[in-house]
Amino acid sequence: MKLTRGETAFVTVNYTVLTALTVLIVIPFWYVITISVTPYHLFSEKNGFILFPTSFSLQYYEYLLQKGSLIYTAYGTTIRNTAAGVLLALFLTTTAAYALAEKKLPGRRIILLYFLFTMLFKGGMIPTYITIKQLGLLNTGYVLILVMAYSAFNMIIMKSFFEGIPESLKESASIDGASELRMLWQIVLPLSMPVIATIGLLYLVVYWNDFFNAMLYVTDWHKAPVQLVLRTIVASSSLPPELLEAAGSTPPPTIGIQMAAIVIVALPMLIIYPFVQKYFEQGMLVGSVKG
């Protein structure tokens, strides 16, 4: 199909802008990777302007990942919180969305308004902190799992998807004697994998990247997630001694440690995202059209 002159100009400008944005996004991360594998003396000689390393060194990674490093404990905490949090959040979001997608649910409008109200008005940081403290959740291993275990926005997206599933499928299953739980498990969920993958990815990113809640509710470094460790490394002009327990180790320059820590923490998301990207796109399109 031959494009008109206007369409050709639009495509050209579109690709140019997208290419420029891609370069702007890729270069900073490439710079981080470059500095993390460049010896400090080369970094100093070139005043930090290095796009392609001429010499490689893994001293920063070796220091961060040496035996006794708190990075291992923090990584384990983050993986546990993320896995448990995503499963719990998906369970709560799916069950609530399935119930509210049923138009015959008594009090459906009132319940839905209750959830929508929480999207517009929140209790605030101090009331939330007081509530968590009174519940005895401060500095526990599961506070970071529970505090982010539900999102009304994600529930609305999933509810919109469920409402698009043909009602005849559930009616046929109901005639055959299927319970609501069985219809959800054997009919609705298999048809809803795009939106489930989308919401799961949203929760996954939130749990993996969370450090602010850890700053508020966790004081024991052995219960801190890896993002809080990264935040402390990046924000500190010198490496905090409590982050590494290996005795007798002399830390290399801080700039290299900061860059290596960023790569270590960001790598899992970079690996996982390409495998769920297609589901993410499908689910977001359905939510935007139906919502």
PDB file of C-alpha atoms in Angstrom:
ATOM      1  CA  MET A   1       0.000   0.000   0.000  1.00  0.00           C
ATOM      2  CA  LYS A   2       1.478   3.306  -1.104  1.00  0.00           C
ATOM      3  CA  LEU A   3       1.566   6.036   1.509  1.00  0.00           C
ATOM      4  CA  THR A   4       0.576   9.590   0.752  1.00  0.00           C
ATOM      5  CA  ARG A   5       3.029  12.428   1.268  1.00  0.00           C
ATOM      6  CA  GLY A   6       1.405  13.380   4.562  1.00  0.00           C
ATOM      7  CA  GLU A   7       1.442   9.794   5.828  1.00  0.00           C
ATOM      8  CA  THR A   8       5.093   9.411   4.857  1.00  0.00           C
ATOM      9  CA  ALA A   9       5.983  12.591   6.727  1.00  0.00           C
ATOM     10  CA  PHE A  10       4.048  11.410   9.792  1.00  0.00           C
ATOM     11  CA  VAL A  11       5.768   7.997   9.795  1.00  0.00           C
ATOM     12  CA  THR A  12       9.172   9.623   9.389  1.00  0.00           C
ATOM     13  CA  VAL A  13       8.634  12.033  12.261  1.00  0.00           C
ATOM     14  CA  ASN A  14       7.134   9.268  14.390  1.00  0.00           C
ATOM     15  CA  TYR A  15      10.101   6.936  13.917  1.00  0.00           C
ATOM     16  CA  THR A  16      12.558   9.787  14.463  1.00  0.00           C
ATOM     17  CA  VAL A  17      10.961  10.785  17.752  1.00  0.00           C
ATOM     18  CA  LEU A  18      10.705   7.184  18.962  1.00  0.00           C
ATOM     19  CA  THR A  19      14.336   6.524  18.030  1.00  0.00           C
ATOM     20  CA  ALA A  20      15.455   9.641  19.903  1.00  0.00           C
ATOM     21  CA  LEU A  21      13.457   8.626  22.978  1.00  0.00           C
ATOM     22  CA  THR A  22      14.932   5.115  22.837  1.00  0.00           C
ATOM     23  CA  VAL A  23      18.449   6.533  22.717  1.00  0.00           C
ATOM     24  CA  LEU A  24      17.710   8.838  25.653  1.00  0.00           C
ATOM     25  CA  ILE A  25      16.475   5.853  27.670  1.00  0.00           C
ATOM     26  CA  VAL A  26      19.230   3.409  26.710  1.00  0.00           C
ATOM     27  CA  ILE A  27      22.283   5.673  27.083  1.00  0.00           C
ATOM     28  CA  PRO A  28      21.942   6.293  30.858  1.00  0.00           C
ATOM     29  CA  PHE A  29      21.618   2.600  31.612  1.00  0.00           C
ATOM     30  CA  TRP A  30      24.473   1.765  29.247  1.00  0.00           C
ATOM     31  CA  TYR A  31      26.562   4.360  31.070  1.00  0.00           C
ATOM     32  CA  VAL A  32      25.744   2.708  34.392  1.00  0.00           C
ATOM     33  CA  ILE A  33      26.854  -0.687  33.050  1.00  0.00           C
ATOM     34  CA  THR A  34      30.025   0.828  31.586  1.00  0.00           C
ATOM     35  CA  ILE A  35      31.091   2.512  34.829  1.00  0.00           C
ATOM     36  CA  SER A  36      30.354  -0.651  36.811  1.00  0.00           C
ATOM     37  CA  VAL A  37      32.943  -2.629  34.799  1.00  0.00           C
ATOM     38  CA  THR A  38      35.547   0.135  34.323  1.00  0.00           C
ATOM     39  CA  PRO A  39      38.556   0.379  36.677  1.00  0.00           C
ATOM     40  CA  TYR A  40      38.489   3.540  38.744  1.00  0.00           C
ATOM     41  CA  HIS A  41      41.801   4.897  37.406  1.00  0.00           C
ATOM     42  CA  LEU A  42      40.335   4.999  33.875  1.00  0.00           C
ATOM     43  CA  PHE A  43      37.206   6.643  35.224  1.00  0.00           C
ATOM     44  CA  SER A  44      39.345   9.344  36.845  1.00  0.00           C
ATOM     45  CA  GLU A  45      41.537   9.854  33.767  1.00  0.00           C
ATOM     46  CA  LYS A  46      38.526  10.524  31.548  1.00  0.00           C
ATOM     47  CA  ASN A  47      36.658  12.547  34.197  1.00  0.00           C
ATOM     48  CA  GLY A  48      33.823  10.030  34.191  1.00  0.00           C
ATOM     49  CA  PHE A  49      32.996  10.387  30.492  1.00  0.00           C
ATOM     50  CA  ILE A  50      33.122   6.770  29.331  1.00  0.00           C
ATOM     51  CA  LEU A  51      30.669   5.228  26.880  1.00  0.00           C
ATOM     52  CA  PHE A  52      32.728   2.226  25.787  1.00  0.00           C
ATOM     53  CA  PRO A  53      35.046   0.594  28.340  1.00  0.00           C
ATOM     54  CA  THR A  54      38.597  -0.030  27.129  1.00  0.00           C
ATOM     55  CA  SER A  55      39.412  -2.143  30.181  1.00  0.00           C
ATOM     56  CA  PHE A  56      37.200  -4.438  32.233  1.00  0.00           C
ATOM     57  CA  SER A  57      37.137  -5.027  35.970  1.00  0.00           C
ATOM     58  CA  LEU A  58      34.623  -6.840  38.178  1.00  0.00           C
ATOM     59  CA  GLN A  59      36.004  -5.510  41.445  1.00  0.00           C
ATOM     60  CA  TYR A  60      32.785  -3.664  42.308  1.00  0.00           C
ATOM     61  CA  TYR A  61      30.628  -6.750  41.767  1.00  0.00           C
ATOM     62  CA  GLU A  62      33.099  -8.906  43.683  1.00  0.00           C
ATOM     63  CA  TYR A  63      32.955  -6.518  46.619  1.00  0.00           C
ATOM     64  CA  LEU A  64      29.153  -6.327  46.678  1.00  0.00           C
ATOM     65  CA  LEU A  65      28.722 -10.082  46.256  1.00  0.00           C
ATOM     66  CA  GLN A  66      31.482 -11.274  48.560  1.00  0.00           C
ATOM     67  CA  LYS A  67      30.740 -13.791  51.262  1.00  0.00           C
ATOM     68  CA  GLY A  68      28.831 -12.257  54.152  1.00  0.00           C
ATOM     69  CA  SER A  69      27.377  -9.416  52.104  1.00  0.00           C
ATOM     70  CA  LEU A  70      23.954  -8.216  53.153  1.00  0.00           C
ATOM     71  CA  ILE A  71      23.039  -8.095  49.464  1.00  0.00           C
ATOM     72  CA  TYR A  72      22.269 -11.830  49.603  1.00  0.00           C
ATOM     73  CA  THR A  73      19.954 -11.455  52.594  1.00  0.00           C
ATOM     74  CA  ALA A  74      18.260  -8.426  51.030  1.00  0.00           C
ATOM     75  CA  TYR A  75      17.801 -10.248  47.732  1.00  0.00           C
ATOM     76  CA  GLY A  76      16.224 -13.207  49.500  1.00  0.00           C
ATOM     77  CA  THR A  77      13.896 -10.881  51.397  1.00  0.00           C
ATOM     78  CA  THR A  78      12.870  -9.099  48.212  1.00  0.00           C
ATOM     79  CA  ILE A  79      12.233 -12.335  46.318  1.00  0.00           C
ATOM     80  CA  ARG A  80      10.154 -13.703  49.204  1.00  0.00           C
ATOM     81  CA  ASN A  81       8.162 -10.470  49.590  1.00  0.00           C
ATOM     82  CA  THR A  82       7.602 -10.195  45.848  1.00  0.00           C
ATOM     83  CA  ALA A  83       6.506 -13.808  45.341  1.00  0.00           C
ATOM     84  CA  ALA A  84       4.197 -13.894  48.365  1.00  0.00           C
ATOM     85  CA  GLY A  85       2.932 -10.369  47.750  1.00  0.00           C
ATOM     86  CA  VAL A  86       2.050 -10.947  44.102  1.00  0.00           C
ATOM     87  CA  LEU A  87       0.202 -14.183  44.894  1.00  0.00           C
ATOM     88  CA  LEU A  88      -1.733 -12.574  47.751  1.00  0.00           C
ATOM     89  CA  ALA A  89      -2.495  -9.436  45.758  1.00  0.00           C
ATOM     90  CA  LEU A  90      -3.685 -11.421  42.744  1.00  0.00           C
ATOM     91  CA  PHE A  91      -5.923 -13.551  44.952  1.00  0.00           C
ATOM     92  CA  LEU A  92      -7.532 -10.514  46.611  1.00  0.00           C
ATOM     93  CA  THR A  93      -7.837  -8.575  43.365  1.00  0.00           C
ATOM     94  CA  THR A  94      -9.250 -11.509  41.369  1.00  0.00           C
ATOM     95  CA  THR A  95     -11.872 -12.503  43.929  1.00  0.00           C
ATOM     96  CA  ALA A  96     -13.031  -8.908  44.448  1.00  0.00           C
ATOM     97  CA  ALA A  97     -13.152  -8.219  40.706  1.00  0.00           C
ATOM     98  CA  TYR A  98     -15.074 -11.438  40.023  1.00  0.00           C
ATOM     99  CA  ALA A  99     -17.677 -10.609  42.662  1.00  0.00           C
ATOM    100  CA  LEU A 100     -18.124  -7.000  41.529  1.00  0.00           C
ATOM    101  CA  ALA A 101     -18.362  -8.039  37.869  1.00  0.00           C
ATOM    102  CA  GLU A 102     -21.570  -9.903  38.757  1.00  0.00           C
ATOM    103  CA  LYS A 103     -24.402  -7.442  38.067  1.00  0.00           C
ATOM    104  CA  LYS A 104     -26.787  -9.366  40.337  1.00  0.00           C
ATOM    105  CA  LEU A 105     -24.593  -8.914  43.414  1.00  0.00           C
ATOM    106  CA  PRO A 106     -26.651  -7.250  46.198  1.00  0.00           C
ATOM    107  CA  GLY A 107     -25.255  -3.830  47.101  1.00  0.00           C
ATOM    108  CA  ARG A 108     -22.867  -3.923  44.154  1.00  0.00           C
ATOM    109  CA  ARG A 109     -22.953  -0.161  43.538  1.00  0.00           C
ATOM    110  CA  ILE A 110     -22.303   0.706  47.168  1.00  0.00           C
ATOM    111  CA  ILE A 111     -19.398  -1.730  47.427  1.00  0.00           C
ATOM    112  CA  LEU A 112     -17.938  -0.434  44.166  1.00  0.00           C
ATOM    113  CA  LEU A 113     -18.198   3.164  45.407  1.00  0.00           C
ATOM    114  CA  TYR A 114     -16.403   2.112  48.566  1.00  0.00           C
ATOM    115  CA  PHE A 115     -13.464   0.848  46.517  1.00  0.00           C
ATOM    116  CA  LEU A 116     -13.499   3.925  44.282  1.00  0.00           C
ATOM    117  CA  PHE A 117     -13.426   6.150  47.362  1.00  0.00           C
ATOM    118  CA  THR A 118     -10.100   4.645  48.405  1.00  0.00           C
ATOM    119  CA  MET A 119      -8.636   5.674  45.040  1.00  0.00           C
ATOM    120  CA  LEU A 120      -9.506   9.333  45.673  1.00  0.00           C
ATOM    121  CA  PHE A 121      -8.924   9.654  49.415  1.00  0.00           C
ATOM    122  CA  LYS A 122      -6.287   7.912  51.504  1.00  0.00           C
ATOM    123  CA  GLY A 123      -5.688   7.852  55.236  1.00  0.00           C
ATOM    124  CA  GLY A 124      -2.216   9.329  54.950  1.00  0.00           C
ATOM    125  CA  MET A 125       1.233   8.271  56.038  1.00  0.00           C
ATOM    126  CA  ILE A 126       0.933   8.935  59.772  1.00  0.00           C
ATOM    127  CA  PRO A 127      -2.462   7.219  60.314  1.00  0.00           C
ATOM    128  CA  THR A 128      -1.214   4.246  58.297  1.00  0.00           C
ATOM    129  CA  TYR A 129       1.962   4.065  60.374  1.00  0.00           C
ATOM    130  CA  ILE A 130      -0.022   4.231  63.624  1.00  0.00           C
ATOM    131  CA  THR A 131      -2.370   1.491  62.416  1.00  0.00           C
ATOM    132  CA  ILE A 132       0.513  -0.792  61.454  1.00  0.00           C
ATOM    133  CA  LYS A 133       2.217  -0.119  64.781  1.00  0.00           C
ATOM    134  CA  GLN A 134      -0.917  -0.923  66.781  1.00  0.00           C
ATOM    135  CA  LEU A 135      -1.326  -4.157  64.835  1.00  0.00           C
ATOM    136  CA  GLY A 136       2.193  -5.165  65.856  1.00  0.00           C
ATOM    137  CA  LEU A 137       3.450  -5.347  62.276  1.00  0.00           C
ATOM    138  CA  LEU A 138       6.398  -2.984  62.589  1.00  0.00           C
ATOM    139  CA  ASN A 139       9.733  -4.569  61.735  1.00  0.00           C
ATOM    140  CA  THR A 140       8.158  -7.952  60.954  1.00  0.00           C
ATOM    141  CA  GLY A 141       8.879 -10.176  57.999  1.00  0.00           C
ATOM    142  CA  TYR A 142       5.432  -9.774  56.452  1.00  0.00           C
ATOM    143  CA  VAL A 143       4.623  -6.090  56.894  1.00  0.00           C
ATOM    144  CA  LEU A 144       5.937  -5.272  53.416  1.00  0.00           C
ATOM    145  CA  ILE A 145       3.753  -8.043  51.966  1.00  0.00           C
ATOM    146  CA  LEU A 146       0.515  -6.892  53.557  1.00  0.00           C
ATOM    147  CA  VAL A 147       0.885  -3.133  53.169  1.00  0.00           C
ATOM    148  CA  MET A 148       0.733  -3.302  49.348  1.00  0.00           C
ATOM    149  CA  ALA A 149      -1.472  -6.366  48.930  1.00  0.00           C
ATOM    150  CA  TYR A 150      -4.379  -4.622  47.204  1.00  0.00           C
ATOM    151  CA  SER A 151      -4.985  -1.937  44.596  1.00  0.00           C
ATOM    152  CA  ALA A 152      -8.471  -0.669  43.757  1.00  0.00           C
ATOM    153  CA  PHE A 153      -7.186   0.549  40.380  1.00  0.00           C
ATOM    154  CA  ASN A 154      -5.981  -2.923  39.429  1.00  0.00           C
ATOM    155  CA  MET A 155      -9.259  -4.398  40.617  1.00  0.00           C
ATOM    156  CA  ILE A 156     -11.214  -2.051  38.327  1.00  0.00           C
ATOM    157  CA  ILE A 157      -9.102  -3.137  35.333  1.00  0.00           C
ATOM    158  CA  MET A 158      -9.680  -6.817  36.100  1.00  0.00           C
ATOM    159  CA  LYS A 159     -13.378  -6.244  36.748  1.00  0.00           C
ATOM    160  CA  SER A 160     -13.744  -4.607  33.328  1.00  0.00           C
ATOM    161  CA  PHE A 161     -12.106  -7.635  31.721  1.00  0.00           C
ATOM    162  CA  PHE A 162     -14.375 -10.078  33.568  1.00  0.00           C
ATOM    163  CA  GLU A 163     -17.441  -8.144  32.414  1.00  0.00           C
ATOM    164  CA  GLY A 164     -16.389  -8.768  28.807  1.00  0.00           C
ATOM    165  CA  ILE A 165     -16.529 -12.553  29.206  1.00  0.00           C
ATOM    166  CA  PRO A 166     -19.760 -13.916  27.637  1.00  0.00           C
ATOM    167  CA  GLU A 167     -22.392 -14.494  30.266  1.00  0.00           C
ATOM    168  CA  SER A 168     -23.577 -17.583  28.395  1.00  0.00           C
ATOM    169  CA  LEU A 169     -20.433 -19.475  29.440  1.00  0.00           C
ATOM    170  CA  LYS A 170     -21.190 -19.034  33.121  1.00  0.00           C
ATOM    171  CA  GLU A 171     -24.881 -19.735  32.620  1.00  0.00           C
ATOM    172  CA  SER A 172     -24.067 -23.048  30.918  1.00  0.00           C
ATOM    173  CA  ALA A 173     -21.720 -24.006  33.733  1.00  0.00           C
ATOM    174  CA  SER A 174     -24.337 -23.019  36.318  1.00  0.00           C
ATOM    175  CA  ILE A 175     -26.931 -25.251  34.643  1.00  0.00           C
ATOM    176  CA  ASP A 176     -24.442 -28.135  34.856  1.00  0.00           C
ATOM    177  CA  GLY A 177     -24.197 -27.553  38.619  1.00  0.00           C
ATOM    178  CA  ALA A 178     -20.884 -25.677  38.778  1.00  0.00           C
ATOM    179  CA  SER A 179     -20.322 -23.500  41.828  1.00  0.00           C
ATOM    180  CA  GLU A 180     -19.086 -19.920  41.651  1.00  0.00           C
ATOM    181  CA  LEU A 181     -15.625 -21.015  42.752  1.00  0.00           C
ATOM    182  CA  ARG A 182     -15.467 -23.667  40.050  1.00  0.00           C
ATOM    183  CA  MET A 183     -16.647 -21.209  37.383  1.00  0.00           C
ATOM    184  CA  LEU A 184     -13.962 -18.778  38.464  1.00  0.00           C
ATOM    185  CA  TRP A 185     -11.231 -21.416  38.460  1.00  0.00           C
ATOM    186  CA  GLN A 186     -12.138 -23.415  35.331  1.00  0.00           C
ATOM    187  CA  ILE A 187     -13.836 -20.851  33.080  1.00  0.00           C
ATOM    188  CA  VAL A 188     -13.034 -17.259  33.995  1.00  0.00           C
ATOM    189  CA  LEU A 189      -9.358 -17.547  34.928  1.00  0.00           C
ATOM    190  CA  PRO A 190      -8.251 -19.520  31.814  1.00  0.00           C
ATOM    191  CA  LEU A 191      -9.912 -16.867  29.641  1.00  0.00           C
ATOM    192  CA  SER A 192      -8.358 -14.030  31.632  1.00  0.00           C
ATOM    193  CA  MET A 193      -4.655 -14.813  31.380  1.00  0.00           C
ATOM    194  CA  PRO A 194      -3.817 -11.518  29.591  1.00  0.00           C
ATOM    195  CA  VAL A 195      -5.293  -9.346  32.345  1.00  0.00           C
ATOM    196  CA  ILE A 196      -3.947 -11.606  35.091  1.00  0.00           C
ATOM    197  CA  ALA A 197      -0.454 -11.347  33.604  1.00  0.00           C
ATOM    198  CA  THR A 198      -0.877  -7.578  33.322  1.00  0.00           C
ATOM    199  CA  ILE A 199      -1.993  -7.082  36.908  1.00  0.00           C
ATOM    200  CA  GLY A 200       0.607  -9.562  38.101  1.00  0.00           C
ATOM    201  CA  LEU A 201       3.324  -7.576  36.347  1.00  0.00           C
ATOM    202  CA  LEU A 202       2.074  -4.334  37.903  1.00  0.00           C
ATOM    203  CA  TYR A 203       2.169  -5.876  41.360  1.00  0.00           C
ATOM    204  CA  LEU A 204       5.552  -7.466  40.603  1.00  0.00           C
ATOM    205  CA  VAL A 205       7.107  -4.108  39.743  1.00  0.00           C
ATOM    206  CA  VAL A 206       5.561  -2.430  42.786  1.00  0.00           C
ATOM    207  CA  TYR A 207       6.828  -5.071  45.204  1.00  0.00           C
ATOM    208  CA  TRP A 208      10.262  -5.326  43.616  1.00  0.00           C
ATOM    209  CA  ASN A 209      10.867  -1.560  43.502  1.00  0.00           C
ATOM    210  CA  ASP A 210       9.460  -0.703  46.923  1.00  0.00           C
ATOM    211  CA  PHE A 211      11.869   0.942  49.325  1.00  0.00           C
ATOM    212  CA  PHE A 212       9.749   3.718  50.843  1.00  0.00           C
ATOM    213  CA  ASN A 213       7.574   1.381  52.911  1.00  0.00           C
ATOM    214  CA  ALA A 214      10.717  -0.391  54.079  1.00  0.00           C
ATOM    215  CA  MET A 215      12.117   2.956  55.253  1.00  0.00           C
ATOM    216  CA  LEU A 216       8.968   3.494  57.313  1.00  0.00           C
ATOM    217  CA  TYR A 217       8.276   0.059  58.752  1.00  0.00           C
ATOM    218  CA  VAL A 218      11.601  -1.821  58.861  1.00  0.00           C
ATOM    219  CA  THR A 219      14.627  -0.953  60.991  1.00  0.00           C
ATOM    220  CA  ASP A 220      16.393  -4.317  60.998  1.00  0.00           C
ATOM    221  CA  TRP A 221      18.772  -4.504  58.031  1.00  0.00           C
ATOM    222  CA  HIS A 222      18.386  -8.277  57.949  1.00  0.00           C
ATOM    223  CA  LYS A 223      14.705  -7.740  57.054  1.00  0.00           C
ATOM    224  CA  ALA A 224      15.326  -4.925  54.568  1.00  0.00           C
ATOM    225  CA  PRO A 225      14.615  -5.459  50.841  1.00  0.00           C
ATOM    226  CA  VAL A 226      17.321  -5.013  48.243  1.00  0.00           C
ATOM    227  CA  GLN A 227      15.823  -1.726  47.017  1.00  0.00           C
ATOM    228  CA  LEU A 228      16.381  -0.144  50.424  1.00  0.00           C
ATOM    229  CA  VAL A 229      19.973  -1.349  50.333  1.00  0.00           C
ATOM    230  CA  LEU A 230      20.357   0.140  46.853  1.00  0.00           C
ATOM    231  CA  ARG A 231      18.792   3.421  47.934  1.00  0.00           C
ATOM    232  CA  THR A 232      21.196   3.675  50.856  1.00  0.00           C
ATOM    233  CA  ILE A 233      24.205   2.917  48.665  1.00  0.00           C
ATOM    234  CA  VAL A 234      23.215   5.439  45.992  1.00  0.00           C
ATOM    235  CA  ALA A 235      22.166   8.168  48.420  1.00  0.00           C
ATOM    236  CA  SER A 236      25.277   7.896  50.611  1.00  0.00           C
ATOM    237  CA  SER A 237      28.510   9.657  49.729  1.00  0.00           C
ATOM    238  CA  SER A 238      30.318   6.764  51.427  1.00  0.00           C
ATOM    239  CA  LEU A 239      29.312   3.146  51.772  1.00  0.00           C
ATOM    240  CA  PRO A 240      27.438   2.548  55.051  1.00  0.00           C
ATOM    241  CA  PRO A 241      29.315  -0.034  57.144  1.00  0.00           C
ATOM    242  CA  GLU A 242      26.151  -1.907  58.146  1.00  0.00           C
ATOM    243  CA  LEU A 243      25.472  -2.961  54.558  1.00  0.00           C
ATOM    244  CA  LEU A 244      28.423  -5.317  54.347  1.00  0.00           C
ATOM    245  CA  GLU A 245      29.376  -7.752  57.065  1.00  0.00           C
ATOM    246  CA  ALA A 246      32.540  -9.151  55.497  1.00  0.00           C
ATOM    247  CA  ALA A 247      35.330  -8.289  57.908  1.00  0.00           C
ATOM    248  CA  GLY A 248      38.603  -6.778  56.784  1.00  0.00           C
ATOM    249  CA  SER A 249      37.442  -5.810  53.293  1.00  0.00           C
ATOM    250  CA  THR A 250      38.525  -2.440  51.948  1.00  0.00           C
ATOM    251  CA  PRO A 251      35.766  -0.897  49.842  1.00  0.00           C
ATOM    252  CA  PRO A 252      36.615   0.289  46.316  1.00  0.00           C
ATOM    253  CA  PRO A 253      35.519   3.763  45.146  1.00  0.00           C
ATOM    254  CA  THR A 254      31.875   4.463  45.878  1.00  0.00           C
ATOM    255  CA  ILE A 255      30.859   5.481  42.343  1.00  0.00           C
ATOM    256  CA  GLY A 256      31.613   2.018  40.977  1.00  0.00           C
ATOM    257  CA  ILE A 257      29.774   0.323  43.847  1.00  0.00           C
ATOM    258  CA  GLN A 258      26.721   2.486  43.204  1.00  0.00           C
ATOM    259  CA  MET A 259      26.641   1.604  39.518  1.00  0.00           C
ATOM    260  CA  ALA A 260      27.194  -2.107  40.140  1.00  0.00           C
ATOM    261  CA  ALA A 261      24.419  -2.123  42.749  1.00  0.00           C
ATOM    262  CA  ILE A 262      22.009  -0.563  40.243  1.00  0.00           C
ATOM    263  CA  VAL A 263      22.789  -3.284  37.688  1.00  0.00           C
ATOM    264  CA  ILE A 264      22.433  -6.076  40.258  1.00  0.00           C
ATOM    265  CA  VAL A 265      19.026  -4.841  41.410  1.00  0.00           C
ATOM    266  CA  ALA A 266      17.614  -3.958  37.965  1.00  0.00           C
ATOM    267  CA  LEU A 267      18.707  -7.137  36.183  1.00  0.00           C
ATOM    268  CA  PRO A 268      15.797  -9.436  37.232  1.00  0.00           C
ATOM    269  CA  MET A 269      13.154  -7.036  35.909  1.00  0.00           C
ATOM    270  CA  LEU A 270      15.033  -6.667  32.628  1.00  0.00           C
ATOM    271  CA  ILE A 271      15.024 -10.452  32.246  1.00  0.00           C
ATOM    272  CA  ILE A 272      11.382 -11.036  33.221  1.00  0.00           C
ATOM    273  CA  TYR A 273       9.656  -8.212  31.353  1.00  0.00           C
ATOM    274  CA  PRO A 274      10.185  -9.419  27.735  1.00  0.00           C
ATOM    275  CA  PHE A 275       8.405 -12.704  28.528  1.00  0.00           C
ATOM    276  CA  VAL A 276       5.229 -11.004  29.790  1.00  0.00           C
ATOM    277  CA  GLN A 277       5.209  -7.922  27.571  1.00  0.00           C
ATOM    278  CA  LYS A 278       2.637  -9.312  25.098  1.00  0.00           C
ATOM    279  CA  TYR A 279       0.194 -10.123  27.926  1.00  0.00           C
ATOM    280  CA  PHE A 280       0.806  -6.704  29.438  1.00  0.00           C
ATOM    281  CA  GLU A 281      -0.115  -4.954  26.166  1.00  0.00           C
ATOM    282  CA  GLN A 282      -3.248  -7.085  25.641  1.00  0.00           C
ATOM    283  CA  GLY A 283      -4.493  -6.603  29.190  1.00  0.00           C
ATOM    284  CA  MET A 284      -3.962  -2.842  29.221  1.00  0.00           C
ATOM    285  CA  LEU A 285      -5.800  -2.431  25.897  1.00  0.00           C
ATOM    286  CA  VAL A 286      -8.782  -4.396  27.192  1.00  0.00           C
ATOM    287  CA  GLY A 287      -8.852  -2.425  30.434  1.00  0.00           C
ATOM    288  CA  SER A 288      -8.677   0.888  28.591  1.00  0.00           C
ATOM    289  CA  VAL A 289     -11.517  -0.006  26.227  1.00  0.00           C
ATOM    290  CA  LYS A 290     -13.836  -1.584  28.776  1.00  0.00           C
ATOM    291  CA  GLY A 291     -13.061   0.718  31.716  1.00  0.00           C
TER     292      GLY A 291
END
